[in-house]
Amino acid sequence: MSATVGLILRVTFLAFLYGFLALAMWMLWRSVVSKQINQGNLAIPGLTLSTKIGTETMVQSFAGTEVLIGRSLDCDFILEDSTVSSRHARLFYNLNQWWFEDLKSTNGSYLDGIRVEEPVVVKENDEFYCGDAIFTISIKPVEQEERRK
């Protein structure tokens, strides 16, 4: 009789264990799926770049997730300056932040006076240099109503 009770207890314990593991896996899967859905609805804050080369000032706004800066015609912000490489730098939106990256340009890029060697997070009113061009960043915050859409 005690062997039968032990067997029943073991089978019951295994059933509860597998049930618990199945419930935990299901909850993890639901959590991942809901985060993917919510991330797809996030609005990207607008980005405005103003630059000054000599006496000329240019201001341009962007709504996408990436901005290429350089002399090439395939760039989003085109500069006709010999100190700027054809594909000099890029700004990209990742992990809810704007990042700045030098694209191995000849004259390098500087953010607030420090040479950029790897992607760095940028914030409102940061200044960066691409060759002789001085850029100021303006990030438009996303309104609460836009986040819910």
CSV table of C-alpha atoms in Angstrom, one decimal:
chain,number,residue,atom,x,y,z
A,1,MET,CA,0.0,0.0,0.0
A,2,SER,CA,2.8,2.5,0.8
A,3,ALA,CA,4.4,1.8,-2.6
A,4,THR,CA,1.1,2.7,-4.3
A,5,VAL,CA,0.7,5.9,-2.3
A,6,GLY,CA,4.4,6.9,-3.1
A,7,LEU,CA,3.8,6.3,-6.8
A,8,ILE,CA,0.6,8.4,-6.8
A,9,LEU,CA,2.4,11.2,-4.9
A,10,ARG,CA,5.3,11.1,-7.4
A,11,VAL,CA,2.9,11.2,-10.4
A,12,THR,CA,0.9,14.1,-8.8
A,13,PHE,CA,4.1,16.0,-8.1
A,14,LEU,CA,5.3,15.6,-11.7
A,15,ALA,CA,1.9,16.7,-13.1
A,16,PHE,CA,2.0,19.9,-11.0
A,17,LEU,CA,5.7,20.5,-12.0
A,18,TYR,CA,4.9,20.2,-15.7
A,19,GLY,CA,1.8,22.3,-15.3
A,20,PHE,CA,3.8,25.0,-13.5
A,21,LEU,CA,6.5,25.0,-16.2
A,22,ALA,CA,3.9,25.2,-19.0
A,23,LEU,CA,2.2,28.1,-17.2
A,24,ALA,CA,5.6,29.9,-16.8
A,25,MET,CA,6.5,29.4,-20.5
A,26,TRP,CA,3.1,30.7,-21.6
A,27,MET,CA,3.4,33.8,-19.4
A,28,LEU,CA,6.9,34.5,-20.8
A,29,TRP,CA,5.7,34.1,-24.4
A,30,ARG,CA,2.7,36.5,-23.8
A,31,SER,CA,5.1,39.1,-22.3
A,32,VAL,CA,7.4,39.0,-25.2
A,33,VAL,CA,4.6,39.2,-27.8
A,34,SER,CA,2.9,42.1,-26.0
A,35,LYS,CA,6.2,44.1,-25.8
A,36,GLN,CA,6.8,43.6,-29.6
A,37,ILE,CA,3.3,44.9,-30.3
A,38,ASN,CA,3.7,47.9,-28.0
A,39,GLN,CA,7.1,48.8,-29.4
A,40,GLY,CA,5.6,48.9,-32.9
A,41,ASN,CA,3.3,51.7,-31.8
A,42,LEU,CA,6.0,54.0,-30.4
A,43,ALA,CA,6.3,57.4,-32.0
A,44,ILE,CA,9.8,58.6,-32.9
A,45,PRO,CA,10.6,62.1,-31.7
A,46,GLY,CA,11.4,64.5,-34.5
A,47,LEU,CA,14.9,65.6,-35.1
A,48,THR,CA,16.0,69.0,-36.4
A,49,LEU,CA,19.6,69.8,-37.4
A,50,SER,CA,20.9,73.3,-37.8
A,51,THR,CA,24.4,73.8,-39.2
A,52,LYS,CA,26.7,76.7,-39.8
A,53,ILE,CA,29.4,76.6,-42.4
A,54,GLY,CA,31.2,80.0,-42.5
A,55,THR,CA,28.3,82.5,-42.8
A,56,GLU,CA,25.7,80.1,-44.3
A,57,THR,CA,23.1,78.5,-41.9
A,58,MET,CA,21.0,75.5,-42.9
A,59,VAL,CA,18.1,74.1,-40.8
A,60,GLN,CA,16.4,70.8,-41.7
A,61,SER,CA,13.9,68.6,-39.9
A,62,PHE,CA,13.6,64.8,-40.1
A,63,ALA,CA,10.9,62.3,-39.1
A,64,GLY,CA,12.6,59.0,-40.0
A,65,THR,CA,14.8,56.7,-37.9
A,66,GLU,CA,18.0,57.5,-39.7
A,67,VAL,CA,19.8,60.6,-41.0
A,68,LEU,CA,22.9,60.4,-43.2
A,69,ILE,CA,25.2,63.4,-43.3
A,70,GLY,CA,27.7,64.0,-46.1
A,71,ARG,CA,28.5,65.3,-49.6
A,72,SER,CA,26.9,62.4,-51.5
A,73,LEU,CA,23.6,62.8,-53.1
A,74,ASP,CA,22.2,59.7,-51.3
A,75,CYS,CA,22.7,61.5,-47.9
A,76,ASP,CA,19.7,63.0,-46.1
A,77,PHE,CA,21.6,66.2,-45.1
A,78,ILE,CA,23.9,67.1,-48.0
A,79,LEU,CA,26.8,69.5,-47.4
A,80,GLU,CA,28.9,71.0,-50.2
A,81,ASP,CA,32.1,71.3,-48.1
A,82,SER,CA,35.4,69.7,-49.0
A,83,THR,CA,36.1,69.0,-45.3
A,84,VAL,CA,33.1,66.7,-45.1
A,85,SER,CA,33.3,63.1,-46.4
A,86,SER,CA,30.8,61.7,-48.9
A,87,ARG,CA,29.2,59.7,-46.2
A,88,HIS,CA,30.5,61.4,-43.1
A,89,ALA,CA,28.2,60.5,-40.2
A,90,ARG,CA,24.8,59.3,-39.3
A,91,LEU,CA,22.2,59.8,-36.6
A,92,PHE,CA,19.9,56.9,-35.9
A,93,TYR,CA,17.1,56.1,-33.5
A,94,ASN,CA,17.5,53.0,-31.4
A,95,LEU,CA,16.4,51.9,-27.9
A,96,ASN,CA,14.3,55.1,-27.5
A,97,GLN,CA,17.3,57.4,-28.0
A,98,TRP,CA,19.0,59.2,-30.8
A,99,TRP,CA,22.6,58.1,-31.5
A,100,PHE,CA,25.4,59.7,-33.4
A,101,GLU,CA,28.0,57.7,-35.3
A,102,ASP,CA,31.0,58.7,-37.4
A,103,LEU,CA,31.2,56.6,-40.6
A,104,LYS,CA,35.0,56.4,-40.7
A,105,SER,CA,35.3,59.9,-42.2
A,106,THR,CA,38.6,61.4,-43.2
A,107,ASN,CA,38.5,64.4,-40.9
A,108,GLY,CA,36.5,62.7,-38.1
A,109,SER,CA,33.5,63.8,-36.1
A,110,TYR,CA,33.4,65.5,-32.7
A,111,LEU,CA,30.6,65.7,-30.2
A,112,ASP,CA,30.9,68.5,-27.7
A,113,GLY,CA,34.6,68.7,-28.4
A,114,ILE,CA,35.3,65.0,-28.0
A,115,ARG,CA,36.2,62.8,-31.0
A,116,VAL,CA,33.5,60.2,-31.8
A,117,GLU,CA,35.0,56.7,-32.1
A,118,GLU,CA,31.9,54.7,-31.6
A,119,PRO,CA,28.1,55.4,-31.6
A,120,VAL,CA,27.1,57.8,-28.7
A,121,VAL,CA,23.8,59.0,-27.4
A,122,VAL,CA,22.9,62.6,-28.2
A,123,LYS,CA,20.5,64.9,-26.4
A,124,GLU,CA,18.8,68.3,-27.0
A,125,ASN,CA,21.2,71.1,-27.9
A,126,ASP,CA,24.3,68.9,-28.3
A,127,GLU,CA,26.8,70.2,-30.8
A,128,PHE,CA,28.8,68.0,-33.2
A,129,TYR,CA,31.3,68.8,-35.9
A,130,CYS,CA,31.6,67.1,-39.3
A,131,GLY,CA,34.7,68.7,-40.9
A,132,ASP,CA,34.2,72.5,-40.6
A,133,ALA,CA,30.4,72.2,-40.3
A,134,ILE,CA,29.0,72.8,-36.8
A,135,PHE,CA,25.6,71.1,-36.1
A,136,THR,CA,23.2,71.7,-33.3
A,137,ILE,CA,20.6,69.0,-32.5
A,138,SER,CA,17.0,69.7,-31.5
A,139,ILE,CA,14.8,66.8,-30.6
A,140,LYS,CA,11.1,67.3,-30.6
A,141,PRO,CA,9.5,65.5,-27.6
A,142,VAL,CA,6.6,63.1,-28.5
A,143,GLU,CA,3.3,64.3,-27.1
A,144,GLN,CA,1.3,61.9,-24.9
A,145,GLU,CA,-1.5,61.7,-27.4
A,146,GLU,CA,0.9,60.6,-30.2
A,147,ARG,CA,2.3,57.8,-28.0
A,148,ARG,CA,-1.2,56.3,-27.6
A,149,LYS,CA,-1.9,56.1,-31.3
